[in-house]
PDB file of C-alpha atoms and ligand atoms in Angstrom:
ATOM      1  CA  UNK A 952       0.093  -0.148  -0.015  1.00 74.00           C
ATOM      2  CA  UNK A 953       1.708   3.240  -0.929  1.00 84.00           C
ATOM      3  CA  UNK A 954       2.739   5.404   2.048  1.00 90.00           C
ATOM      4  CA  UNK A 955       0.057   8.263   0.992  1.00 93.00           C
ATOM      5  CA  UNK A 956      -2.812   6.337   0.880  1.00 93.00           C
ATOM      6  CA  UNK A 957      -1.820   4.557   4.335  1.00 93.00           C
ATOM      7  CA  UNK A 958      -1.612   7.929   6.008  1.00 94.00           C
ATOM      8  CA  UNK A 959      -5.137   8.934   4.537  1.00 95.00           C
ATOM      9  CA  UNK A 960      -6.790   5.763   5.872  1.00 96.00           C
ATOM     10  CA  UNK A 961      -5.006   6.529   9.029  1.00 95.00           C
ATOM     11  CA  UNK A 962      -6.559   9.531   9.565  1.00 95.00           C
ATOM     12  CA  UNK A 963      -9.868   8.442   8.044  1.00 95.00           C
ATOM     13  CA  UNK A 964     -10.178   5.651  10.696  1.00 96.00           C
ATOM     14  CA  UNK A 965      -9.101   8.098  13.392  1.00 95.00           C
ATOM     15  CA  UNK A 966     -12.235  10.075  12.548  1.00 94.00           C
ATOM     16  CA  UNK A 967     -14.332   7.075  12.260  1.00 96.00           C
ATOM     17  CA  UNK A 968     -13.070   6.323  15.849  1.00 95.00           C
ATOM     18  CA  UNK A 969     -13.612   9.623  17.337  1.00 94.00           C
ATOM     19  CA  UNK A 970     -17.087  10.642  15.874  1.00 93.00           C
ATOM     20  CA  UNK A 971     -18.615   6.934  15.611  1.00 95.00           C
ATOM     21  CA  UNK A 972     -16.726   4.794  17.980  1.00 95.00           C
ATOM     22  CA  UNK A 973     -15.152   2.437  16.323  1.00 97.00           C
ATOM     23  CA  UNK A 974     -12.590   0.034  17.901  1.00 95.00           C
ATOM     24  CA  UNK A 975     -10.440  -3.111  17.194  1.00 95.00           C
ATOM     25  CA  UNK A 976     -11.226  -5.480  16.141  1.00 97.00           C
ATOM     26  CA  UNK A 977     -13.096  -3.598  13.292  1.00 97.00           C
ATOM     27  CA  UNK A 978     -16.373  -5.900  12.246  1.00 97.00           C
ATOM     28  CA  UNK A 979     -16.566  -6.350   8.610  1.00 98.00           C
ATOM     29  CA  UNK A 980     -19.217  -7.425   7.288  1.00 98.00           C
ATOM     30  CA  UNK A 981     -18.396  -9.094   3.785  1.00 98.00           C
ATOM     31  CA  UNK A 982     -20.318  -9.461   0.872  1.00 97.00           C
ATOM     32  CA  UNK A 983     -20.141 -12.440  -1.571  1.00 96.00           C
ATOM     33  CA  UNK A 984     -19.212 -10.293  -4.387  1.00 96.00           C
ATOM     34  CA  UNK A 985     -16.250  -9.147  -2.995  1.00 97.00           C
ATOM     35  CA  UNK A 986     -15.233 -12.456  -1.739  1.00 97.00           C
ATOM     36  CA  UNK A 987     -15.328 -13.621  -5.539  1.00 96.00           C
ATOM     37  CA  UNK A 988     -13.260 -10.728  -6.670  1.00 96.00           C
ATOM     38  CA  UNK A 989     -10.477 -11.166  -4.083  1.00 97.00           C
ATOM     39  CA  UNK A 990     -10.440 -15.146  -5.467  1.00 96.00           C
ATOM     40  CA  UNK A 991     -10.500 -13.823  -8.854  1.00 95.00           C
ATOM     41  CA  UNK A 992      -7.422 -11.233  -8.159  1.00 95.00           C
ATOM     42  CA  UNK A 993      -5.800 -13.619  -5.570  1.00 96.00           C
ATOM     43  CA  UNK A 994      -6.390 -11.442  -2.605  1.00 96.00           C
ATOM     44  CA  UNK A 995      -5.764 -12.577   0.823  1.00 96.00           C
ATOM     45  CA  UNK A 996      -8.743 -10.324   1.853  1.00 97.00           C
ATOM     46  CA  UNK A 997      -8.761 -10.330   5.605  1.00 97.00           C
ATOM     47  CA  UNK A 998      -5.184  -9.618   5.563  1.00 97.00           C
ATOM     48  CA  UNK A 999      -5.405  -6.546   3.231  1.00 97.00           C
ATOM     49  CA  UNK A1000      -8.322  -5.725   5.745  1.00 97.00           C
ATOM     50  CA  UNK A1001      -6.282  -5.542   7.970  1.00 97.00           C
ATOM     51  CA  UNK A1002      -3.681  -3.266   6.074  1.00 96.00           C
ATOM     52  CA  UNK A1003      -6.167  -0.935   4.954  1.00 96.00           C
ATOM     53  CA  UNK A1004      -8.125  -0.261   8.086  1.00 97.00           C
ATOM     54  CA  UNK A1005      -4.679  -0.395  10.571  1.00 95.00           C
ATOM     55  CA  UNK A1006      -6.013  -2.749  13.048  1.00 95.00           C
ATOM     56  CA  UNK A1007      -7.405  -6.511  13.533  1.00 97.00           C
ATOM     57  CA  UNK A1008     -10.277  -7.502  11.725  1.00 97.00           C
ATOM     58  CA  UNK A1009     -13.091  -9.977  12.426  1.00 98.00           C
ATOM     59  CA  UNK A1010     -14.817 -10.940   9.138  1.00 98.00           C
ATOM     60  CA  UNK A1011     -18.305 -11.607   9.098  1.00 98.00           C
ATOM     61  CA  UNK A1012     -20.512 -12.806   6.865  1.00 98.00           C
ATOM     62  CA  UNK A1013     -24.342 -12.786   6.685  1.00 97.00           C
ATOM     63  CA  UNK A1014     -26.723 -15.892   6.115  1.00 97.00           C
ATOM     64  CA  UNK A1015     -27.785 -14.794   2.832  1.00 97.00           C
ATOM     65  CA  UNK A1016     -24.375 -14.150   1.451  1.00 97.00           C
ATOM     66  CA  UNK A1017     -23.364 -17.260   2.498  1.00 97.00           C
ATOM     67  CA  UNK A1018     -26.347 -18.712   0.914  1.00 96.00           C
ATOM     68  CA  UNK A1019     -25.153 -16.601  -2.346  1.00 96.00           C
ATOM     69  CA  UNK A1020     -21.952 -18.301  -2.227  1.00 97.00           C
ATOM     70  CA  UNK A1021     -23.099 -21.802  -2.136  1.00 96.00           C
ATOM     71  CA  UNK A1022     -25.781 -21.023  -5.262  1.00 96.00           C
ATOM     72  CA  UNK A1023     -23.186 -19.372  -6.974  1.00 94.00           C
ATOM     73  CA  UNK A1024     -22.743 -20.991 -10.164  1.00 89.00           C
ATOM     74  CA  UNK A1025     -19.398 -22.000 -10.789  1.00 91.00           C
ATOM     75  CA  UNK A1026     -19.636 -23.365  -7.318  1.00 94.00           C
ATOM     76  CA  UNK A1027     -16.612 -22.375  -5.257  1.00 96.00           C
ATOM     77  CA  UNK A1028     -15.988 -24.612  -2.714  1.00 96.00           C
ATOM     78  CA  UNK A1029     -12.672 -22.979  -1.519  1.00 96.00           C
ATOM     79  CA  UNK A1030     -14.632 -19.803  -1.214  1.00 96.00           C
ATOM     80  CA  UNK A1031     -17.272 -21.206   0.842  1.00 97.00           C
ATOM     81  CA  UNK A1032     -14.583 -23.081   3.124  1.00 97.00           C
ATOM     82  CA  UNK A1033     -13.025 -19.946   3.501  1.00 96.00           C
ATOM     83  CA  UNK A1034     -16.445 -17.949   4.344  1.00 97.00           C
ATOM     84  CA  UNK A1035     -17.584 -20.504   6.811  1.00 97.00           C
ATOM     85  CA  UNK A1036     -14.437 -19.427   8.845  1.00 97.00           C
ATOM     86  CA  UNK A1037     -15.905 -15.964   9.547  1.00 98.00           C
ATOM     87  CA  UNK A1038     -18.067 -15.001  12.008  1.00 97.00           C
ATOM     88  CA  UNK A1039     -21.852 -15.904  10.650  1.00 97.00           C
ATOM     89  CA  UNK A1040     -23.812 -12.881  11.084  1.00 96.00           C
ATOM     90  CA  UNK A1041     -27.521 -14.141  11.682  1.00 94.00           C
ATOM     91  CA  UNK A1042     -29.659 -11.586   9.539  1.00 94.00           C
ATOM     92  CA  UNK A1043     -33.027 -13.728  10.431  1.00 91.00           C
ATOM     93  CA  UNK A1044     -33.426 -14.444   6.759  1.00 95.00           C
ATOM     94  CA  UNK A1045     -32.518 -18.110   6.778  1.00 91.00           C
ATOM     95  CA  UNK A1046     -36.124 -18.996   6.950  1.00 93.00           C
ATOM     96  CA  UNK A1047     -36.890 -17.594   3.531  1.00 94.00           C
ATOM     97  CA  UNK A1048     -36.988 -19.565   0.647  1.00 95.00           C
ATOM     98  CA  UNK A1049     -34.540 -17.711  -1.278  1.00 95.00           C
ATOM     99  CA  UNK A1050     -31.999 -15.085   0.191  1.00 96.00           C
ATOM    100  CA  UNK A1051     -32.432 -11.556   0.318  1.00 97.00           C
ATOM    101  CA  UNK A1052     -30.085  -9.638  -1.904  1.00 97.00           C
ATOM    102  CA  UNK A1053     -26.814  -8.492  -0.448  1.00 97.00           C
ATOM    103  CA  UNK A1054     -28.526  -4.778  -0.727  1.00 97.00           C
ATOM    104  CA  UNK A1055     -31.799  -5.940   1.064  1.00 97.00           C
ATOM    105  CA  UNK A1056     -29.847  -7.987   3.717  1.00 97.00           C
ATOM    106  CA  UNK A1057     -26.698  -5.830   4.390  1.00 97.00           C
ATOM    107  CA  UNK A1058     -29.204  -2.541   4.729  1.00 96.00           C
ATOM    108  CA  UNK A1059     -31.296  -4.392   7.330  1.00 96.00           C
ATOM    109  CA  UNK A1060     -28.392  -5.726   9.030  1.00 97.00           C
ATOM    110  CA  UNK A1061     -26.317  -2.337   9.465  1.00 97.00           C
ATOM    111  CA  UNK A1062     -29.443  -0.388   9.957  1.00 96.00           C
ATOM    112  CA  UNK A1063     -32.511  -2.580  11.123  1.00 94.00           C
ATOM    113  CA  UNK A1064     -34.459   0.494  12.273  1.00 93.00           C
ATOM    114  CA  UNK A1065     -33.923   2.792   9.049  1.00 92.00           C
ATOM    115  CA  UNK A1066     -32.698   5.314  11.342  1.00 94.00           C
ATOM    116  CA  UNK A1067     -29.759   6.228   9.265  1.00 94.00           C
ATOM    117  CA  UNK A1068     -27.082   4.975  11.948  1.00 95.00           C
ATOM    118  CA  UNK A1069     -24.673   2.266  12.291  1.00 96.00           C
ATOM    119  CA  UNK A1070     -25.357   1.206  15.352  1.00 93.00           C
ATOM    120  CA  UNK A1071     -23.257  -1.881  15.701  1.00 95.00           C
ATOM    121  CA  UNK A1072     -20.458   0.038  13.935  1.00 97.00           C
ATOM    122  CA  UNK A1073     -19.928  -2.184  10.967  1.00 97.00           C
ATOM    123  CA  UNK A1074     -17.344  -1.788   8.213  1.00 98.00           C
ATOM    124  CA  UNK A1075     -18.513  -2.890   5.028  1.00 98.00           C
ATOM    125  CA  UNK A1076     -16.698  -4.695   2.439  1.00 98.00           C
ATOM    126  CA  UNK A1077     -18.549  -4.854  -0.721  1.00 98.00           C
ATOM    127  CA  UNK A1078     -18.231  -4.642  -4.547  1.00 97.00           C
ATOM    128  CA  UNK A1079     -21.823  -3.963  -5.236  1.00 97.00           C
ATOM    129  CA  UNK A1080     -22.037  -0.228  -6.204  1.00 97.00           C
ATOM    130  CA  UNK A1081     -25.618  -0.500  -4.765  1.00 97.00           C
ATOM    131  CA  UNK A1082     -24.792  -1.673  -1.459  1.00 97.00           C
ATOM    132  CA  UNK A1083     -21.942   0.993  -1.255  1.00 97.00           C
ATOM    133  CA  UNK A1084     -24.289   3.934  -2.513  1.00 97.00           C
ATOM    134  CA  UNK A1085     -26.968   3.052   0.008  1.00 97.00           C
ATOM    135  CA  UNK A1086     -24.384   2.671   2.806  1.00 97.00           C
ATOM    136  CA  UNK A1087     -23.289   6.006   2.270  1.00 96.00           C
ATOM    137  CA  UNK A1088     -26.651   7.286   3.197  1.00 95.00           C
ATOM    138  CA  UNK A1089     -25.893   5.959   6.647  1.00 95.00           C
ATOM    139  CA  UNK A1090     -23.802   7.977   9.262  1.00 94.00           C
ATOM    140  CA  UNK A1091     -20.566   6.193   9.933  1.00 95.00           C
ATOM    141  CA  UNK A1092     -20.210   3.072   7.758  1.00 97.00           C
ATOM    142  CA  UNK A1093     -16.457   2.734   6.568  1.00 97.00           C
ATOM    143  CA  UNK A1094     -16.181   1.437   2.805  1.00 98.00           C
ATOM    144  CA  UNK A1095     -14.373  -0.988   1.452  1.00 98.00           C
ATOM    145  CA  UNK A1096     -13.966  -2.527  -2.333  1.00 98.00           C
ATOM    146  CA  UNK A1097     -11.515  -4.100  -4.859  1.00 97.00           C
ATOM    147  CA  UNK A1098     -10.608  -2.366  -8.129  1.00 95.00           C
ATOM    148  CA  UNK A1099      -8.165  -3.440 -10.300  1.00 91.00           C
ATOM    149  CA  UNK A1100      -6.806  -5.834  -7.784  1.00 92.00           C
ATOM    150  CA  UNK A1101      -6.148  -3.301  -4.963  1.00 95.00           C
ATOM    151  CA  UNK A1102      -8.546  -3.052  -1.666  1.00 96.00           C
ATOM    152  CA  UNK A1103      -9.410   0.794  -1.285  1.00 96.00           C
ATOM    153  CA  UNK A1104     -11.385   2.209   1.261  1.00 97.00           C
ATOM    154  CA  UNK A1105     -13.842   5.011   0.122  1.00 96.00           C
ATOM    155  CA  UNK A1106     -13.367   8.717   1.470  1.00 95.00           C
ATOM    156  CA  UNK A1107     -16.024   9.690   4.437  1.00 93.00           C
ATOM    157  CA  UNK A1108     -19.339  10.045   3.043  1.00 88.00           C
ATOM    158  CA  UNK A1109     -21.283  12.943   3.092  1.00 86.00           C
ATOM    159  CA  UNK A1110     -23.958  11.581   5.453  1.00 83.00           C
ATOM    160  CA  UNK A1111     -20.926  10.406   8.114  1.00 86.00           C
ATOM    161  CA  UNK A1112     -19.167  13.981   7.349  1.00 87.00           C
ATOM    162  CA  UNK A1113     -22.159  15.882   8.232  1.00 88.00           C
ATOM    163  CA  UNK A1114     -22.867  13.874  11.304  1.00 84.00           C
ATOM    164  CA  UNK A1115     -19.245  14.188  12.387  1.00 84.00           C
ATOM    165  CA  UNK A1116     -19.430  18.023  12.239  1.00 87.00           C
ATOM    166  CA  UNK A1117     -22.659  18.062  14.001  1.00 86.00           C
ATOM    167  CA  UNK A1118     -20.963  16.100  16.911  1.00 83.00           C
ATOM    168  CA  UNK A1119     -17.824  18.059  16.992  1.00 83.00           C
ATOM    169  CA  UNK A1120     -19.983  21.352  16.995  1.00 87.00           C
ATOM    170  CA  UNK A1121     -22.505  20.131  19.938  1.00 85.00           C
ATOM    171  CA  UNK A1122     -18.913  19.000  21.907  1.00 81.00           C
ATOM    172  CA  UNK A1123     -17.403  22.416  21.321  1.00 82.00           C
ATOM    173  CA  UNK A1124     -20.539  23.986  22.568  1.00 83.00           C
ATOM    174  CA  UNK A1125     -20.349  21.824  25.552  1.00 83.00           C
ATOM    175  CA  UNK A1126     -16.866  22.308  26.249  1.00 79.00           C
ATOM    176  CA  UNK A1127     -17.687  26.064  26.304  1.00 74.00           C
ATOM    177  CA  UNK A1128     -20.464  25.810  28.500  1.00 70.00           C
ATOM    178  CA  UNK A1129     -18.252  23.709  31.042  1.00 63.00           C
ATOM    179  CA  UNK A1130     -15.444  26.371  31.198  1.00 61.00           C
ATOM    180  CA  UNK A1131     -18.133  29.466  31.482  1.00 53.00           C
ATOM    181  CA  UNK A1132     -20.310  28.266  34.014  1.00 51.00           C
ATOM    182  CA  UNK A1133     -17.659  28.195  37.112  1.00 48.00           C
ATOM    183  CA  UNK A1134     -15.762  30.910  36.654  1.00 45.00           C
ATOM    184  CA  UNK A1135     -18.320  33.708  35.634  1.00 44.00           C
ATOM    185  CA  UNK A1136     -20.547  33.950  38.409  1.00 43.00           C
ATOM    186  CA  UNK A1137     -17.928  35.007  41.098  1.00 46.00           C
ATOM    187  CA  UNK A1138     -16.392  37.215  38.832  1.00 47.00           C
ATOM    188  CA  UNK A1139     -19.845  39.007  38.276  1.00 48.00           C
ATOM    189  CA  UNK A1140     -20.260  39.115  41.884  1.00 47.00           C
ATOM    190  CA  UNK A1141     -16.993  40.397  42.204  1.00 48.00           C
ATOM    191  CA  UNK A1142     -17.550  43.512  39.367  1.00 46.00           C
ATOM    192  CA  UNK A1143     -21.028  44.318  41.348  1.00 46.00           C
ATOM    193  CA  UNK A1144     -19.206  44.448  44.572  1.00 45.00           C
ATOM    194  CA  UNK A1145     -16.325  47.030  43.400  1.00 45.00           C
ATOM    195  CA  UNK A1146     -18.239  49.386  41.048  1.00 45.00           C
ATOM    196  CA  UNK A1147     -21.615  49.738  40.864  1.00 44.00           C
ATOM    197  CA  UNK A1148     -21.563  50.557  36.876  1.00 45.00           C
ATOM    198  CA  UNK A1149     -20.259  47.073  36.150  1.00 40.00           C
ATOM    199  CA  UNK A1150     -24.032  45.789  36.578  1.00 42.00           C
ATOM    200  CA  UNK A1151     -24.900  47.131  32.984  1.00 43.00           C
ATOM    201  CA  UNK A1152     -21.987  45.570  31.345  1.00 45.00           C
ATOM    202  CA  UNK A1153     -22.323  42.617  33.590  1.00 41.00           C
ATOM    203  CA  UNK A1154     -25.873  42.185  32.290  1.00 42.00           C
ATOM    204  CA  UNK A1155     -24.741  42.635  28.168  1.00 43.00           C
ATOM    205  CA  UNK A1156     -21.825  40.383  28.180  1.00 41.00           C
ATOM    206  CA  UNK A1157     -19.948  37.912  29.908  1.00 44.00           C
ATOM    207  CA  UNK A1158     -18.057  38.756  33.115  1.00 41.00           C
ATOM    208  CA  UNK A1159     -14.408  37.943  31.951  1.00 44.00           C
ATOM    209  CA  UNK A1160     -14.009  39.705  28.684  1.00 46.00           C
ATOM    210  CA  UNK A1161     -16.034  42.747  30.146  1.00 45.00           C
ATOM    211  CA  UNK A1162     -13.847  43.016  33.207  1.00 44.00           C
ATOM    212  CA  UNK A1163     -10.726  42.494  31.234  1.00 48.00           C
ATOM    213  CA  UNK A1164     -11.590  45.431  29.006  1.00 49.00           C
ATOM    214  CA  UNK A1165     -12.772  47.493  32.039  1.00 54.00           C
ATOM    215  CA  UNK A1166      -9.244  47.014  33.177  1.00 55.00           C
ATOM    216  CA  UNK A1167      -7.806  48.014  30.191  1.00 49.00           C
ATOM    217  CA  UNK A1168      -9.853  51.460  29.754  1.00 51.00           C
ATOM    218  CA  UNK A1169      -8.238  53.761  31.719  1.00 56.00           C
ATOM    219  CA  UNK A1170      -5.270  52.920  30.198  1.00 56.00           C
ATOM    220  CA  UNK A1171      -6.810  53.351  26.724  1.00 60.00           C
ATOM    221  CA  UNK A1172      -7.994  56.666  26.539  1.00 62.00           C
ATOM    222  CA  UNK A1173      -4.619  57.809  26.909  1.00 66.00           C
ATOM    223  CA  UNK A1174      -3.280  56.611  23.387  1.00 66.00           C
ATOM    224  CA  UNK A1175      -6.826  57.336  22.097  1.00 65.00           C
ATOM    225  CA  UNK A1176      -6.077  61.159  22.993  1.00 66.00           C
ATOM    226  CA  UNK A1177      -2.558  61.044  21.703  1.00 65.00           C
ATOM    227  CA  UNK A1178      -4.284  59.835  18.304  1.00 58.00           C
ATOM    228  CA  UNK A1179      -6.750  62.500  18.530  1.00 57.00           C
ATOM    229  CA  UNK A1180      -3.787  64.919  19.110  1.00 55.00           C
ATOM    230  CA  UNK A1181      -2.382  63.883  15.962  1.00 50.00           C
ATOM    231  CA  UNK A1182      -5.780  64.512  14.108  1.00 48.00           C
ATOM    232  CA  UNK A1183      -6.100  67.997  15.317  1.00 49.00           C
ATOM    233  CA  UNK A1184      -3.166  68.923  13.778  1.00 48.00           C
ATOM    234  CA  UNK A1185      -4.446  68.201  10.229  1.00 51.00           C
ATOM    235  CA  UNK A1186      -7.479  69.811  11.690  1.00 48.00           C
ATOM    236  CA  UNK A1187      -6.059  73.064  12.083  1.00 47.00           C
ATOM    237  CA  UNK A1188      -4.101  72.951   8.431  1.00 47.00           C
ATOM    238  CA  UNK A1189      -6.911  74.406   6.566  1.00 51.00           C
ATOM    239  CA  UNK A1190      -6.314  77.571   7.612  1.00 48.00           C
ATOM    240  CA  UNK A1191      -2.360  77.095   6.862  1.00 46.00           C
ATOM    241  CA  UNK A1192      -3.625  75.499   3.552  1.00 45.00           C
ATOM    242  CA  UNK A1193      -5.128  78.630   2.752  1.00 47.00           C
ATOM    243  CA  UNK A1194      -1.704  80.355   3.501  1.00 47.00           C
ATOM    244  CA  UNK A1195       0.549  77.716   1.747  1.00 45.00           C
ATOM    245  CA  UNK A1196      -1.552  77.359  -1.561  1.00 45.00           C
ATOM    246  CA  UNK A1197       0.974  78.320  -3.685  1.00 46.00           C
ATOM    247  CA  UNK A1198       3.676  75.996  -2.043  1.00 46.00           C
ATOM    248  CA  UNK A1199       1.409  73.266  -2.258  1.00 47.00           C
ATOM    249  CA  UNK A1200       0.695  73.552  -5.717  1.00 46.00           C
ATOM    250  CA  UNK A1201       4.288  74.335  -6.679  1.00 46.00           C
ATOM    251  CA  UNK A1202       5.166  70.710  -5.023  1.00 47.00           C
ATOM    252  CA  UNK A1203       3.626  67.460  -5.829  1.00 48.00           C
ATOM    253  CA  UNK A1204       1.254  66.304  -3.095  1.00 45.00           C
ATOM    254  CA  UNK A1205       2.887  62.834  -2.681  1.00 44.00           C
ATOM    255  CA  UNK A1206       6.706  63.950  -2.285  1.00 43.00           C
ATOM    256  CA  UNK A1207       5.581  66.971  -0.256  1.00 42.00           C
ATOM    257  CA  UNK A1208       3.580  64.727   2.391  1.00 44.00           C
ATOM    258  CA  UNK A1209       6.784  65.292   4.968  1.00 43.00           C
ATOM    259  CA  UNK A1210       7.573  68.397   3.830  1.00 46.00           C
ATOM    260  CA  UNK A1211       3.766  70.020   4.271  1.00 42.00           C
ATOM    261  CA  UNK A1212       3.538  68.231   7.599  1.00 44.00           C
ATOM    262  CA  UNK A1213       6.553  70.529   8.963  1.00 46.00           C
ATOM    263  CA  UNK A1214       5.332  73.343   7.347  1.00 44.00           C
ATOM    264  CA  UNK A1215       2.170  72.696   9.081  1.00 44.00           C
ATOM    265  CA  UNK A1216       3.448  72.699  12.106  1.00 45.00           C
ATOM    266  CA  UNK A1217       5.910  75.724  11.480  1.00 45.00           C
ATOM    267  CA  UNK A1218       3.059  77.515   9.770  1.00 43.00           C
ATOM    268  CA  UNK A1219       0.858  78.628  12.760  1.00 47.00           C
ATOM    269  CA  UNK A1220       3.815  79.624  14.818  1.00 48.00           C
ATOM    270  CA  UNK A1221       5.184  81.964  11.659  1.00 46.00           C
ATOM    271  CA  UNK A1222       1.317  83.060  11.333  1.00 49.00           C
ATOM    272  CA  UNK A1223       0.834  83.928  14.830  1.00 46.00           C
ATOM    273  CA  UNK A1224       4.197  85.573  14.976  1.00 50.00           C
ATOM    274  CA  UNK A1225       3.611  87.593  11.703  1.00 46.00           C
ATOM    275  CA  UNK A1226      -0.219  88.538  13.126  1.00 48.00           C
ATOM    276  CA  UNK A1227       1.718  89.477  16.285  1.00 44.00           C
ATOM    277  CA  UNK A1228       3.942  91.376  15.211  1.00 43.00           C
ATOM    278  CA  UNK A1229       2.014  93.165  12.513  1.00 43.00           C
ATOM    279  CA  UNK A1230      -0.742  93.744  15.234  1.00 42.00           C
ATOM    280  CA  UNK A1231       1.986  94.374  18.197  1.00 46.00           C
ATOM    281  CA  UNK A1232       3.591  97.185  15.140  1.00 42.00           C
ATOM    282  CA  UNK A1233       0.720  98.814  14.494  1.00 42.00           C
ATOM    283  CA  UNK A1234      -1.072  98.585  17.919  1.00 43.00           C
ATOM    284  CA  UNK A1235       2.730 100.041  19.202  1.00 41.00           C
ATOM    285  CA  UNK A1236       2.912 102.779  16.507  1.00 41.00           C
ATOM    286  CA  UNK A1237      -0.773 103.471  17.203  1.00 41.00           C
ATOM    287  CA  UNK A1238      -0.057 103.455  20.925  1.00 43.00           C
ATOM    288  CA  UNK A1239       2.861 105.482  20.576  1.00 43.00           C
ATOM    289  CA  UNK A1240       0.983 107.942  18.479  1.00 43.00           C
ATOM    290  CA  UNK A1241      -1.600 108.101  20.962  1.00 40.00           C
ATOM    291  CA  UNK A1242       0.889 108.408  23.847  1.00 41.00           C
ATOM    292  CA  UNK A1243       2.638 110.955  21.464  1.00 42.00           C
ATOM    293  CA  UNK A1244      -0.333 112.876  20.267  1.00 40.00           C
ATOM    294  CA  UNK A1245      -1.996 112.621  23.918  1.00 41.00           C
ATOM    295  CA  UNK A1246       0.318 114.727  25.995  1.00 43.00           C
TER     296      UNK A1246
HETATM  297 ZN1   ZN B 846     -29.938 -11.821   5.156  1.00 81.94          ZN
END
């Protein structure tokens, strides 16, 4: 078996173990068709099954499929002897005059109540496409088949995959509940005792994250206020822009980004100075004049 495939199968079996409770020895329902195909390709089926599944296998055959072997048209005695060594899965169809088809029989064995669950955790090794197609609709049925003398396992069917995801989500939710319940109550109490304001916050959200945010809160405003201070300088810029329009037009805006910032920083001072100097000078002269004229 190729290494890549072996790794994929190991992962797949792990998922079946985790989500559907599969355990060694794996109970494998072997149908008459795959037995005949294995014989044709000279495959030691049980040995190959153990390689594919990566563990001990308990081969099983239903009464109906055993009867199929007896009824096969060249009758294969060695195959019958081989199948007789497997555990017989009594399917309660033995009293029927004719055995049920593999599809009918295995469907009733794997999922007797038609509840779309593989209650007894059977692996199904079947070379009848209709059987595998039906088994894909039942959650958690590993499917094995032979093609071109290679024993293969199907990837997880949609029904199994959906069931798996549902169970993982519910487990995840349960885990969260388990973690929340003990700690949350205490911390809410503490918050309520410490500060009366926390009641409103505690009601809206969980105690833990809200408290952490609250503790960080006082530290928060400082960086925020710093950012706002940066924003204020561009807000003050329009006044300078009116002044520095000539300079901005002369220089491309991209290269002048830092320059304009510097200009803006120095801009207001200059303007103030100019205003002051002009106004001071005017006032001074005016005052001087007034003073001069007054006496
Ligand atoms: Zn049967």
